[in-house]
CSV table of C-alpha atoms and ligand atoms in Angstrom, one decimal:
chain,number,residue,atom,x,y,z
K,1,UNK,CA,7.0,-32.5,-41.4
K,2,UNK,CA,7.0,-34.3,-44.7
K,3,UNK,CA,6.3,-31.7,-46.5
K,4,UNK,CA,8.7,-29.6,-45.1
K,5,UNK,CA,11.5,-31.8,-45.6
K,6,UNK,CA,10.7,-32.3,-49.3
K,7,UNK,CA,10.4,-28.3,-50.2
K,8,UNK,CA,13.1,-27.2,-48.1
K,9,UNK,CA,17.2,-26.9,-48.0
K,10,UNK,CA,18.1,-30.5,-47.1
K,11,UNK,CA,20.8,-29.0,-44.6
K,12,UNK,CA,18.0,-26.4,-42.9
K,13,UNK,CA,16.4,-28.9,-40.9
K,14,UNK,CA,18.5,-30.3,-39.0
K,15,UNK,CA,19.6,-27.0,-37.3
K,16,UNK,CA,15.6,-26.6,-36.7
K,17,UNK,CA,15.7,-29.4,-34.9
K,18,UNK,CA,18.5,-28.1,-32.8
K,19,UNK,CA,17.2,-25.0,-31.9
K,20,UNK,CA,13.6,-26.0,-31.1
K,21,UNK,CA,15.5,-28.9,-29.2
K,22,UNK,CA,16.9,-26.0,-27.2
K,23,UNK,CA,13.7,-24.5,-27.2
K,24,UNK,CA,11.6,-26.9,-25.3
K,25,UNK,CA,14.7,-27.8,-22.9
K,26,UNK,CA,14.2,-23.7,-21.9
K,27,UNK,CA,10.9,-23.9,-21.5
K,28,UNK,CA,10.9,-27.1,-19.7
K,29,UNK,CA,13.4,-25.8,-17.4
K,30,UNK,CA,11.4,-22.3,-17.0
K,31,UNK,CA,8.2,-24.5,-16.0
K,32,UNK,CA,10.0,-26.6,-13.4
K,33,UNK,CA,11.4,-23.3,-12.2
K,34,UNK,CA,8.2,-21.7,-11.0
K,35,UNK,CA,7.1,-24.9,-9.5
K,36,UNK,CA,10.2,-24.9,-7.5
K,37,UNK,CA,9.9,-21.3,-6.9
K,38,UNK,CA,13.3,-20.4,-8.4
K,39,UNK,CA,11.4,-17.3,-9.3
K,40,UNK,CA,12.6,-14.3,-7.1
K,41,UNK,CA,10.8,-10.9,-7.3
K,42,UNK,CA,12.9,-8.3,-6.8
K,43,UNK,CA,11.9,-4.5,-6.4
K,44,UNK,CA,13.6,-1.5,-7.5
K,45,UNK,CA,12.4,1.7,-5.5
K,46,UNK,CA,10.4,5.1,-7.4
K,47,UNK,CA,11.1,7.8,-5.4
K,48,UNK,CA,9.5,11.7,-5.9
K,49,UNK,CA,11.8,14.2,-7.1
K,50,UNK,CA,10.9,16.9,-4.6
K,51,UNK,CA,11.1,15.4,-1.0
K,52,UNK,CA,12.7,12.2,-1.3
K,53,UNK,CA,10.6,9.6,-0.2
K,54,UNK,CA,9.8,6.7,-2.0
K,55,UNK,CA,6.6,5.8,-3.5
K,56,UNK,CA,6.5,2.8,-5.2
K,57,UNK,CA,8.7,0.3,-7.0
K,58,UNK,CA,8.9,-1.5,-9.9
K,59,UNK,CA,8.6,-5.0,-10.1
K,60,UNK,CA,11.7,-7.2,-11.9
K,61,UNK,CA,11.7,-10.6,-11.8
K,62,UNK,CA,15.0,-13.0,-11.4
K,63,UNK,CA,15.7,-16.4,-11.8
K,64,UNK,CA,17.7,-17.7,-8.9
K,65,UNK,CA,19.7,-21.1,-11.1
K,66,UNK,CA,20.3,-24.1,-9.5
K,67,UNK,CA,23.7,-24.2,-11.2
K,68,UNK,CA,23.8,-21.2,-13.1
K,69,UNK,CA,23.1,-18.7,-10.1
K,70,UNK,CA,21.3,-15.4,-10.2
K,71,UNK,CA,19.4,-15.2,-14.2
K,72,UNK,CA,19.1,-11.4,-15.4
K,73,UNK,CA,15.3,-11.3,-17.4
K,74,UNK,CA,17.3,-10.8,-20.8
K,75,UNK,CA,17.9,-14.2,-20.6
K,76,UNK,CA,14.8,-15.1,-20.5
K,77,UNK,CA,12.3,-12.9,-20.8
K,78,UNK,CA,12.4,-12.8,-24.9
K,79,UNK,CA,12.3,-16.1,-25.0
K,80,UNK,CA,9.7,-16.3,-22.7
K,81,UNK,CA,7.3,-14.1,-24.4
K,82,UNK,CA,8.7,-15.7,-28.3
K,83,UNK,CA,6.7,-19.0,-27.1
K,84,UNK,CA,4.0,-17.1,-25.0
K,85,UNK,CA,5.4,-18.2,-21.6
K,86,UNK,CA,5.5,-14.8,-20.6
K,87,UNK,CA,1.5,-14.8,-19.7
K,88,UNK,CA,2.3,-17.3,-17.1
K,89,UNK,CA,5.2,-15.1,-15.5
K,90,UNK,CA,3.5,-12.0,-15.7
K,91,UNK,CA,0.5,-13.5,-13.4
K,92,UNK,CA,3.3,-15.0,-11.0
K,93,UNK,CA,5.2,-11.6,-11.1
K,94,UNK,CA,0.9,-9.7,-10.4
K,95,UNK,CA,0.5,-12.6,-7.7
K,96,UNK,CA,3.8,-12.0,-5.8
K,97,UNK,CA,3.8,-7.6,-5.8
K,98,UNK,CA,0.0,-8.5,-4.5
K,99,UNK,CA,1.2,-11.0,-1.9
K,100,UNK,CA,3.7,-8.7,-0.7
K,101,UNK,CA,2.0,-5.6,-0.6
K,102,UNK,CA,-0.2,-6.0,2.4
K,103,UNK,CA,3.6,-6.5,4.1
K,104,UNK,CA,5.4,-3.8,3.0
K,105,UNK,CA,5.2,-2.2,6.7
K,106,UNK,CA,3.4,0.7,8.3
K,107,UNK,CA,3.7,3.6,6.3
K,108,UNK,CA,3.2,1.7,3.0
K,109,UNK,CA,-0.2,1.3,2.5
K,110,UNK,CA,-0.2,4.0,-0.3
K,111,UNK,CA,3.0,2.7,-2.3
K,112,UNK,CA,2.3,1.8,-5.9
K,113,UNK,CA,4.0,-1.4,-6.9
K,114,UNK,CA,4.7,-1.6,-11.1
K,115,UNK,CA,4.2,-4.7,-12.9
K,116,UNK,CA,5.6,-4.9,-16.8
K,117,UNK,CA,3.4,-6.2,-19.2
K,118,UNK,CA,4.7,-7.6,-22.6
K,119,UNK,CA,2.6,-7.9,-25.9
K,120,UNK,CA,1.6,-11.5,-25.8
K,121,UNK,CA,-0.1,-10.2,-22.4
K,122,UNK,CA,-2.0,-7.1,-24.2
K,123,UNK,CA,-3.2,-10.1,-26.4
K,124,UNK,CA,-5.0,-12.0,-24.0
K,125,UNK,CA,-8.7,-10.9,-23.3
K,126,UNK,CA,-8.7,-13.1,-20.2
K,127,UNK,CA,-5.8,-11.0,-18.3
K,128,UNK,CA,-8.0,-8.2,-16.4
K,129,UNK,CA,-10.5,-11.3,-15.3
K,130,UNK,CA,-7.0,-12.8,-14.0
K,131,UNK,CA,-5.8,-9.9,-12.2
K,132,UNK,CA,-9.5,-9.4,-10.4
K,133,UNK,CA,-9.2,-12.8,-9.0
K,134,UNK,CA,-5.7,-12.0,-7.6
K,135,UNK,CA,-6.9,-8.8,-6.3
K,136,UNK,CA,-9.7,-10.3,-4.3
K,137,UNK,CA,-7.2,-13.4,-3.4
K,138,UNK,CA,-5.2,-10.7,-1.5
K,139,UNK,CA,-7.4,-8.0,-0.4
K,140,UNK,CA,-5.6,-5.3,-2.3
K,141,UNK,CA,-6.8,-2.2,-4.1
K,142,UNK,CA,-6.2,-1.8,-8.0
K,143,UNK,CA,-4.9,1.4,-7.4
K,144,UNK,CA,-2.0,-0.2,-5.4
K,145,UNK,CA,-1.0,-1.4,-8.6
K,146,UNK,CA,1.0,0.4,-12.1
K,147,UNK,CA,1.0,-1.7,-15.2
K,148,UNK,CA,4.0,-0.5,-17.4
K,149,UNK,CA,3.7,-0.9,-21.3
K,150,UNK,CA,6.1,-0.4,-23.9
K,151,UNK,CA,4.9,1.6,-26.6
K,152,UNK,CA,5.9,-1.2,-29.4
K,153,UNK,CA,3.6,-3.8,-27.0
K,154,UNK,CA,0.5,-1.5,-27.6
K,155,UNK,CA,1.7,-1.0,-31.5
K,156,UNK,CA,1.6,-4.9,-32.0
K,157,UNK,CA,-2.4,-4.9,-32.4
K,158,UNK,CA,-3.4,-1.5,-31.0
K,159,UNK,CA,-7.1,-2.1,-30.8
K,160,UNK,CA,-7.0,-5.2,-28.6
K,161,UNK,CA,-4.4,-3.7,-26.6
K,162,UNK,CA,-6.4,-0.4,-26.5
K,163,UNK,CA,-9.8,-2.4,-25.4
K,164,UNK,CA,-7.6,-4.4,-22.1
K,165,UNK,CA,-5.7,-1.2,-21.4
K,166,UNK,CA,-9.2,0.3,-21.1
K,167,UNK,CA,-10.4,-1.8,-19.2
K,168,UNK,CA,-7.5,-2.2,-16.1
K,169,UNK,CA,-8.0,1.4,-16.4
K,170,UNK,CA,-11.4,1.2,-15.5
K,171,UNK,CA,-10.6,-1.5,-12.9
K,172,UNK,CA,-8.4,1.2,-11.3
K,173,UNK,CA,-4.5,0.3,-11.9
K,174,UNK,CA,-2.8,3.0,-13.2
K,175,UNK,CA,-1.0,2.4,-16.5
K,176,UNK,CA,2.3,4.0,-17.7
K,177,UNK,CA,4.3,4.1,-20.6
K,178,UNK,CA,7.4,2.6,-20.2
K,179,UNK,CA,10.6,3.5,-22.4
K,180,UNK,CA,9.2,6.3,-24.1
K,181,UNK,CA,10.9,8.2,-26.8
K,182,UNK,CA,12.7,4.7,-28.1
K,183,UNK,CA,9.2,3.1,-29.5
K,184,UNK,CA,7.5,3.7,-32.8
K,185,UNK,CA,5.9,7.0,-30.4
K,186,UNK,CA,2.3,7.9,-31.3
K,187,UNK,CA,1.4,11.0,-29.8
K,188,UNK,CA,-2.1,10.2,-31.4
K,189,UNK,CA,-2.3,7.4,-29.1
K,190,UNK,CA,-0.8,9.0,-26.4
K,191,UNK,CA,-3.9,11.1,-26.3
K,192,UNK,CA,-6.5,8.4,-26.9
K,193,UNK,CA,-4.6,5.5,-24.0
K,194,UNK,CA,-6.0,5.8,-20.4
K,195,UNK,CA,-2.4,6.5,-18.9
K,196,UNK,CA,-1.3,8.1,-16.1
K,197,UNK,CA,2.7,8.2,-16.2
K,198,UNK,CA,5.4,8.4,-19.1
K,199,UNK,CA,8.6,6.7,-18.1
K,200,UNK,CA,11.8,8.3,-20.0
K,201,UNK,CA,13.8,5.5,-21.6
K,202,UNK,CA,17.3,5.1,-19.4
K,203,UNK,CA,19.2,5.8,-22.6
K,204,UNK,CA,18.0,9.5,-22.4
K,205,UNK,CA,18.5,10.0,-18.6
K,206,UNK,CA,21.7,8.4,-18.0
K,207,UNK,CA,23.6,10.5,-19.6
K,208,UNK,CA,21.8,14.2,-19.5
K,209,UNK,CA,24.4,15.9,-18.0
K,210,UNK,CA,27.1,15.8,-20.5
K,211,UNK,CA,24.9,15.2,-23.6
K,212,UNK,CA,23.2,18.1,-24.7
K,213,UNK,CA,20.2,16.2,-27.2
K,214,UNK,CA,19.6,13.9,-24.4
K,215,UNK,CA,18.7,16.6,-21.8
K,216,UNK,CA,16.8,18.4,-24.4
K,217,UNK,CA,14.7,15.5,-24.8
K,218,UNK,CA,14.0,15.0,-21.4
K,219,UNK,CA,13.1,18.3,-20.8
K,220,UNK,CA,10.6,17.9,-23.6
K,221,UNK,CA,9.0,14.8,-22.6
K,222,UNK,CA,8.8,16.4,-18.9
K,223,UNK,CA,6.7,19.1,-20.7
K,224,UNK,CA,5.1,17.1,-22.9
K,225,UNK,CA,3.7,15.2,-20.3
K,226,UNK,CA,2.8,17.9,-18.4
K,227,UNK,CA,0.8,19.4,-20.8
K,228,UNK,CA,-0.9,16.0,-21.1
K,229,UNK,CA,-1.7,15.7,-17.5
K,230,UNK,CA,0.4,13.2,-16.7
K,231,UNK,CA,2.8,12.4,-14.4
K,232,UNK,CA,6.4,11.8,-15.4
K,233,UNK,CA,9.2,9.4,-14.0
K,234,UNK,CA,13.1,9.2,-15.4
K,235,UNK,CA,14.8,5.8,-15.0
K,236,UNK,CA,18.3,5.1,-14.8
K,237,UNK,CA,19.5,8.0,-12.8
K,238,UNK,CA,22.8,7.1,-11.4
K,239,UNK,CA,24.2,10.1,-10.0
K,240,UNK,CA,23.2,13.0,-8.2
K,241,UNK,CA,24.5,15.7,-10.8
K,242,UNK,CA,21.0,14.0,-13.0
K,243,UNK,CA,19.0,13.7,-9.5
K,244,UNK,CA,19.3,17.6,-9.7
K,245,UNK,CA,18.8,18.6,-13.0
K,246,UNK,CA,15.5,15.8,-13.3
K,247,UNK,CA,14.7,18.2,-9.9
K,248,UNK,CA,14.8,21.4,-11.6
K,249,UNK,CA,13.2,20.4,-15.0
K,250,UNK,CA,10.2,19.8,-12.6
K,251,UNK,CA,10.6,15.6,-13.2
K,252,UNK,CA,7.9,14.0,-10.5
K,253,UNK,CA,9.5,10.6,-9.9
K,254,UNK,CA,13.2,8.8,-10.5
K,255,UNK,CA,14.2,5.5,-10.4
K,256,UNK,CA,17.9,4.5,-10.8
K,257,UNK,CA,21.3,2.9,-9.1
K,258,UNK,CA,21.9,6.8,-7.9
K,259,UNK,CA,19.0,5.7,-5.6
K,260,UNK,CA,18.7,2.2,-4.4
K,261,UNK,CA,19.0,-0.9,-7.2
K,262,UNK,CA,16.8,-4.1,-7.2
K,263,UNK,CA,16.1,-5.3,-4.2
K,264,UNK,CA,14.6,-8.7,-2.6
K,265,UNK,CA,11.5,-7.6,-0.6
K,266,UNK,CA,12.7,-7.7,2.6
K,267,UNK,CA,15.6,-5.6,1.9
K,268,UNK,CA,12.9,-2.9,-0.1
K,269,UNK,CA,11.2,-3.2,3.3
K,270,UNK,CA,13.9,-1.8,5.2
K,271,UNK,CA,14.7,0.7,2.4
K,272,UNK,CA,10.9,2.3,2.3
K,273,UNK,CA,11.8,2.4,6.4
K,274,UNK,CA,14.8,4.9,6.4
K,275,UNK,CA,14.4,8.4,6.4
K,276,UNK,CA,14.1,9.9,3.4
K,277,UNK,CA,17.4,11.7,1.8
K,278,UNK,CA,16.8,15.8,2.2
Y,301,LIG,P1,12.7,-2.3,-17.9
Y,301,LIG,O1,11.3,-2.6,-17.7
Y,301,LIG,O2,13.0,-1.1,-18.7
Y,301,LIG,O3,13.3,-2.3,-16.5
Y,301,LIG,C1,14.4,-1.4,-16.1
Y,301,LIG,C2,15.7,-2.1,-16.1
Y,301,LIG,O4,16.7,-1.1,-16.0
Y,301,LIG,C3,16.0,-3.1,-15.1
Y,301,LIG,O5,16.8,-4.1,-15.6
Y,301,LIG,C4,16.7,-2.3,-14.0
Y,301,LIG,O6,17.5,-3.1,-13.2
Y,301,LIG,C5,17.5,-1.4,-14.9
Y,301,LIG,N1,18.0,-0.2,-14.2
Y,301,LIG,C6,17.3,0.5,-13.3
Y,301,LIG,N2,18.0,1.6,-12.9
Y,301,LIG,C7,19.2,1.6,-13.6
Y,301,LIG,C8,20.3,2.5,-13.7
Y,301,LIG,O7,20.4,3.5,-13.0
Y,301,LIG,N3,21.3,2.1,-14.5
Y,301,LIG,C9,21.2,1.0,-15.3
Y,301,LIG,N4,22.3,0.7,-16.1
Y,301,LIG,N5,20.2,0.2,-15.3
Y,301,LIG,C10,19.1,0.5,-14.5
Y,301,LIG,P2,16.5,-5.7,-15.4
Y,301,LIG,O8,15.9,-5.9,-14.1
Y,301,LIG,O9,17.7,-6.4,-15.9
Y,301,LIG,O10,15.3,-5.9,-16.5
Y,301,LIG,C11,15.6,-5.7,-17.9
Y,301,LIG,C12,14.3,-5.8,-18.7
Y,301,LIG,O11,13.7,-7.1,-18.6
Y,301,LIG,C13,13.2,-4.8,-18.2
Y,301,LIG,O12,13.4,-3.5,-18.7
Y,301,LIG,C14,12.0,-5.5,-18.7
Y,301,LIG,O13,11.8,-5.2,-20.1
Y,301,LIG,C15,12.3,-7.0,-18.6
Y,301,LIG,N6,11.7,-7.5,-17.3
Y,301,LIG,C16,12.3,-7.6,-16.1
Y,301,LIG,N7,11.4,-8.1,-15.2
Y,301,LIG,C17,10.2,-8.4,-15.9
Y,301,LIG,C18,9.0,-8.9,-15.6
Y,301,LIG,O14,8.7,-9.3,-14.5
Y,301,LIG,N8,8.0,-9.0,-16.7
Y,301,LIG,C19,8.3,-8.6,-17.9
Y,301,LIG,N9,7.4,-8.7,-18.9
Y,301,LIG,N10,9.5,-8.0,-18.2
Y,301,LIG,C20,10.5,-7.9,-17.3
Y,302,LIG,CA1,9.6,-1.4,-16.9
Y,303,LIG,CA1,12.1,1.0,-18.9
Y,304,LIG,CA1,13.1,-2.0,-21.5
């Protein structure tokens, strides 16, 4: 500290001191919150393109705020994988999808629940040991289970993240690419990653129907994944003019307000009950 204080802008530090001030009051407060269990998991329903009927969900955690109510993750997911508290949420967001899939009701056995993993998570060699004991915890399969990665994540340090991604594969989760076509895309590493899925960045989908690049793209990326052998899903769909036209471009999955948004467990419970929309 002395040092800093004697080679630095005099006025610089105190406005350190404010901000990692406010730093550890965050992650204090983010600590205490998963031993209260302020932590909600909330799941937002995947459903296939052709029939209807939902197949999974993705996993999206909330912070339910003593005084500040319901926290959206950009609020505190960045900061949360900034000071590597992320690895610790990312367990307790595995734990919970695990804990609730056995649940999920009859009919559900074969849904696939997606977790997000960040880069600070693609960093740790310990995670797929982690994950193993919170599979046997719960008597639940790996395939049960999607891991989504953005692009930039793997990009970070691409042969560690390549070694772990090989080896969930391996384990049996399926991995998918999430937010393609906004990352630094690799199509060299598409071909060498163990993924199953691309998921087409919202940005693209939402608004296919009036902008013409956007549905070129996506009708690329369907292809392109295709031709790759892998399965594609469009998130963000939010009305049924882009359910239709993801339909016809031969999309397998969407995900999107159009659909059904996040959802506390209980209420995805009664959502995967209903009959599917013909
Ligand atoms: P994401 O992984 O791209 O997740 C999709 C986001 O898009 C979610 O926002 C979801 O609510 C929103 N979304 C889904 N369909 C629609 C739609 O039709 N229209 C619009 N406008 N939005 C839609 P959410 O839950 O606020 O999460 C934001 C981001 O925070 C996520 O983006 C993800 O990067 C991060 N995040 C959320 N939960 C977790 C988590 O448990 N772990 C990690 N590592 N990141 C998380
Ligand atoms: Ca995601
Ligand atoms: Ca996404
Ligand atoms: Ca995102």
């Amino acid at each position: 500290a002395a040092k800093r204080r004697s080679s630095g802008p005099v006025l610089y530090a105190p406005s350190i001191d404010v901000a990692s001030a406010q730093t550890l009051t965050l992650l204090t407060e983010l600590r205490e919150a998963v031993e209260r269990g302020e932590l909600r998991l909330y799941l937002q329903p995947k459903l296939a393109l052709d029939d209807g009927r939902v197949i999974g969900a993705e996993a999206l955690v909330r912070w339910q705020h003593r005084e500040r109510g319901l926290v959206p993750p950009g609020e505190f997911i960045p900061f949360a994988e900034q000071t590597g508290f992320i690895r610790v949420l990312t367990l307790w967001v595995f734990e919970e999808a695990a804990r609730h899939h056995r649940r999920l009701g009859a009919g559900a056995a074969e849904l696939v629940l997606s977790v997000n993993l960040s880069t600070r998570d693609l960093l740790d060699p310990e995670l797929p040991l982690k994950f193993a004991a919170v599979l046997a915890r719960h008597r639940v399969p790996a395939e049960a289970f999607c891991f989504e990665i953005t692009e930039s994540a793997i990009m970070d340090d691409p042969a560690r993240a390549l070694a772990i991604l090989d080896r969930l594969s391996e384990m049996g989760f399926q991995l998918s690419i999430d937010d393609f076509g906004t990352g630094y895309s690799s199509l060299a590493y598409l071909k060498r990653l163990p993924v199953d899925e691309i998921k087409i960045d919202q940005s693209f989908v939402r608004s296919m129907q009036s902008e013409r690049d956007d549905a070129t793209i996506v009708r690329s990326t369907i292809d392109l994944a295709h031709n790759l052998g892998l399965q594609v899903v469009a998130e963000g769909v939010e009305s049924a003019e882009v359910w239709n036209m993801l339909r016809e471009l031969g999309c397998d999955q969407a995900q999107g307000y159009h659909m059904g948004r996040p959802m506390p467990v209980d209420e995805f419970a009664r959502f995967v009950e209903r009959k599917p929309a013909s």
